[in-house]
XYZ file of C-alpha atoms in Angstrom:
249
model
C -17.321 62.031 21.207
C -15.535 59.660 23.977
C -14.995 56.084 23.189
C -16.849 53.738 25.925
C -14.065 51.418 27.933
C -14.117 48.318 26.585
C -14.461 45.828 29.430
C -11.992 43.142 27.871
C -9.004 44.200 25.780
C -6.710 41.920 24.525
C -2.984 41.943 22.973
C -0.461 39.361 22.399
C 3.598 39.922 22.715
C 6.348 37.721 22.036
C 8.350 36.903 25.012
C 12.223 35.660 24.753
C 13.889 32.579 27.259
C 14.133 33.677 30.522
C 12.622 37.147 30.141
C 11.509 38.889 33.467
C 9.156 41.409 33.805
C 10.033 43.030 37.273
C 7.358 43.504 39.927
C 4.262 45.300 38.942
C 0.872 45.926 39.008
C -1.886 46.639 36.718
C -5.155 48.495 37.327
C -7.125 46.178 35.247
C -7.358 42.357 36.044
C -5.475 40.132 33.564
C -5.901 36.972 31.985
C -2.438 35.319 30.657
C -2.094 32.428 27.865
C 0.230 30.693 26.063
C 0.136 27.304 23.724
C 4.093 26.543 24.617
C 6.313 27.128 27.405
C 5.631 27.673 30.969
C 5.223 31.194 32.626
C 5.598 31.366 36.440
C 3.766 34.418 38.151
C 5.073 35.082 42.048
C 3.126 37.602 44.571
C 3.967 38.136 48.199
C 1.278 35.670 48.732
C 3.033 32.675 46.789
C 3.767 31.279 43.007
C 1.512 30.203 40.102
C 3.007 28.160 37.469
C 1.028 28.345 33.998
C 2.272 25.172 31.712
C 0.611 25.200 28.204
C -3.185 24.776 27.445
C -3.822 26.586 30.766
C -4.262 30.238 31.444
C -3.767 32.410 34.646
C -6.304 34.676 36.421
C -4.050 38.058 37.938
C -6.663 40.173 40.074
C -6.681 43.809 39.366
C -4.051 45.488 41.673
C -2.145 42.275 42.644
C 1.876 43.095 42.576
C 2.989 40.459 40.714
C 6.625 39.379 38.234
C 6.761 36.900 35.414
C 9.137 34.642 34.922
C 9.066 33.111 31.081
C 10.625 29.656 30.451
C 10.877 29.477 26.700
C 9.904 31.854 24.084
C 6.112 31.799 24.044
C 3.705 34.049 22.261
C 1.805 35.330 25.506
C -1.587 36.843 25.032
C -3.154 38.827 28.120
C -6.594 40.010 28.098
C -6.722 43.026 30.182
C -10.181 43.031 32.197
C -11.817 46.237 33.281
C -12.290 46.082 37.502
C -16.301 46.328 36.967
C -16.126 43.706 34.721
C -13.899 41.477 37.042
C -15.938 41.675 40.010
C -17.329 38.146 39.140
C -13.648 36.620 39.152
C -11.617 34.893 42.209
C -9.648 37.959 44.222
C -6.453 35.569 44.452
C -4.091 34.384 41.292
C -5.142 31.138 40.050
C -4.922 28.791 37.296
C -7.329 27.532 34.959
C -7.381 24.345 32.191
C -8.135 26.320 28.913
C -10.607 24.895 27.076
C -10.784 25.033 23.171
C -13.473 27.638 22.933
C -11.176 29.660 25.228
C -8.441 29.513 23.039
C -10.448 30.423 20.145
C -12.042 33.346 21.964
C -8.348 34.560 22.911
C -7.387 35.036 19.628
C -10.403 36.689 18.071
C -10.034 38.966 20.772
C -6.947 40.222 19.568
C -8.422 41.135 16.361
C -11.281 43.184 17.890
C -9.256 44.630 20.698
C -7.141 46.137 17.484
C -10.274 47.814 15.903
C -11.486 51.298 16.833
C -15.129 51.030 17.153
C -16.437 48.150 18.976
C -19.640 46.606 16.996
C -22.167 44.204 18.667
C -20.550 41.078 17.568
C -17.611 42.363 19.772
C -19.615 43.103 22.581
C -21.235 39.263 22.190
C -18.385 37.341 22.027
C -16.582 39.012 24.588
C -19.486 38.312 26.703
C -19.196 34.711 25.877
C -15.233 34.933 26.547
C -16.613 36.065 29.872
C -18.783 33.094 30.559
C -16.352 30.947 29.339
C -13.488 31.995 31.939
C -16.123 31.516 34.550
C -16.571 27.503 33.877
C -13.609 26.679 33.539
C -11.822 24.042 35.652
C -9.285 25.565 38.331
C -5.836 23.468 38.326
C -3.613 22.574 41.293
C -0.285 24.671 40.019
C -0.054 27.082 42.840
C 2.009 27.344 46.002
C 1.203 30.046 48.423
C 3.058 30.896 50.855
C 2.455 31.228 55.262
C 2.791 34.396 56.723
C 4.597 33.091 59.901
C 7.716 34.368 59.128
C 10.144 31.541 60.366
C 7.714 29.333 58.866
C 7.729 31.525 55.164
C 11.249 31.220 55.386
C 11.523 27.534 55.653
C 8.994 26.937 52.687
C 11.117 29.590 50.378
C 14.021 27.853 50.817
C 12.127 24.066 50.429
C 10.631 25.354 46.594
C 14.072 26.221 45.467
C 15.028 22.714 46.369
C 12.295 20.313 47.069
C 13.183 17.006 48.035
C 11.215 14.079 48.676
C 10.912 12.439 52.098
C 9.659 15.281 54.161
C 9.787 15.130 58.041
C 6.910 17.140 60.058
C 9.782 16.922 63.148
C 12.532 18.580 61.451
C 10.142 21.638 60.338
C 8.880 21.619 63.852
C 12.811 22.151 64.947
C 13.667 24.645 62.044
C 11.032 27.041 62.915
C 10.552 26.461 66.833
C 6.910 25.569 66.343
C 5.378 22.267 68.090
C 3.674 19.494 65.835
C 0.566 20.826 66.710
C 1.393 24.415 66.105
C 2.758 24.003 62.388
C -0.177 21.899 61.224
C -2.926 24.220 62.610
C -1.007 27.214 61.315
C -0.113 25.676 58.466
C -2.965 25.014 57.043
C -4.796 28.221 58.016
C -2.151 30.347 56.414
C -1.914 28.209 53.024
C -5.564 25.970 53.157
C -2.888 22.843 52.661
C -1.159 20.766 54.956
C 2.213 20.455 55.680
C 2.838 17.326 53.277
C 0.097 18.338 50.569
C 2.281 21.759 50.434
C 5.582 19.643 50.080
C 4.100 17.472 47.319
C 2.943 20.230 45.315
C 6.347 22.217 45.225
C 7.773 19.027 44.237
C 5.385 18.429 41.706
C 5.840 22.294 40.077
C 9.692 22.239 40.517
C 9.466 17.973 38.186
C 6.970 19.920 36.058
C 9.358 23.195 35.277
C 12.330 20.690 34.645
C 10.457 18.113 32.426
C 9.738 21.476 30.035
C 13.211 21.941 30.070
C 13.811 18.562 28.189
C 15.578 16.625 31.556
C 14.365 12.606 31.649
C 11.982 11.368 33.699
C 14.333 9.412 35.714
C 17.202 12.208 35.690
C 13.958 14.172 37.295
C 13.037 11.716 39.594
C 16.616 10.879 41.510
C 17.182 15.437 41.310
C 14.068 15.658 43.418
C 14.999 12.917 45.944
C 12.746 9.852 44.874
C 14.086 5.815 45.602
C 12.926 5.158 41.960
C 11.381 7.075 38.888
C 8.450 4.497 39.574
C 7.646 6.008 42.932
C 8.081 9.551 41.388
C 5.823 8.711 38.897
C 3.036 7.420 40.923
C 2.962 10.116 43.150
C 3.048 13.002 40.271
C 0.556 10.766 38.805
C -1.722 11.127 42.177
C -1.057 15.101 42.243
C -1.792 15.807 38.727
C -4.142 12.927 37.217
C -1.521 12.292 34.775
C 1.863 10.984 33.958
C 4.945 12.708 34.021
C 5.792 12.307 30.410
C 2.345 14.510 29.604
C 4.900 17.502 30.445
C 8.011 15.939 28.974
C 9.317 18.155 26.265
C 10.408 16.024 23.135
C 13.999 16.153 22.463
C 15.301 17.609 19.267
């Protein structure tokens, strides 16, 4: 007798500093988590950075890497392409909520058993309608297709720095004022600045997890003051900078 596909299966995997998992793709959707760490997922069409207490939506099919931070027990739930039809078709990130987590880890345990009972088939309908009201988070940078442009925004998120002039883009990629901030915005559905902010924001994020100050943070990424870098990650992300700040030893 055949087994029936399970439409969620779940595993978790330790995952060393630094680990890379080289470009991929997977014919089920996935679903990553971790309480600790951050995990960074890039795709032709941009980055997703996954900080604790969030999880990260990868569409079925989507070539993707992973970059881990710290060592992090990762858990993926592995969703079956029927079953996935009700999720977005682009990476995103979500704010896990308690329940979530919960449901995560129970779903390792029944993803390990052989026969699936009802009370599997229940609560991984509830981890379904979970996943669907939860609260999608600002942690992603996509990227334009233009390819002068592309290459001008690669280069800014390896080192953002405050301060950014709409003229000197305009000169760097040969586009006029106008040009930039239509295309702009209908290649990434952000504008020029918003875009700026938010790579700044990831980049304070990714080195506040590391353990660097808040101020050490603030002067790296071009800010007069860590005042004025706090205020505007505050504005980005509803909360302070030292929400991310890992404690130091």
């Amino acid at each position: 007798m055949t087994t029936p596909v399970r439409d969620l299966f779940t595993k978790g995997e330790w995952c060393q500093p630094q680990d890379v998992f080289a470009p991929h793709r997977h014919r089920r959707g996935q679903l990553l988590f971790a309480e600790n760490g951050l995990v960074r997922v890039e795709t032709d069409q941009g980055a997703w950075v996954m900080p604790p207490q969030c999880t990260l939506w990868i569409p079925p099919g989507v070539e993707h890497s992973v970059l881990i931070s710290d060592r992090v027990h990762l858990i993926n739930l592995y969703v079956e392409p029927q079953a996935a039809a009700i999720m977005p078709t682009q990476c995103e990130v979500f704010a896990a909520t308690e329940l979530l987590v919960s449901l995560f880890k129970e779903s390792i345990v029944l993803s390990a058993q052989a026969q699936q009972t009802e009370r599997d088939r229940l609560l991984h309908q509830l981890l379904m309608l979970e996943i669907q009201q939860l609260q999608s988070m600002p942690f992603s940078l996509p990227l334009p297709a233009h390819p002068a442009l592309r290459a001008r925004c690669e280069a800014y998120a390896q080192r953002p720095q405050a301060g950014v002039r709409l003229n000197n883009w305009c000169d760097q990629v040969g586009l006029s004022r106008r040009s930039l901030t239509r295309l702009f915005r209908q290649q990434t559905g952000l504008s020029l600045i918003d875009w700026c902010n938010r790579a700044l924001v990831l980049a304070a994020m990714e080195r506040l997890m590391s353990g660097t100050r808040v101020s050490v943070v603030a002067y790296e990424l071009g800010y007069d003051s860590p005042s004025a870098f706090s205020s505007a990650f505050r504005k980005q992300l509803k909360r302070p900078p030292s929400h991310f700040l890992r404690p130091q030893p």
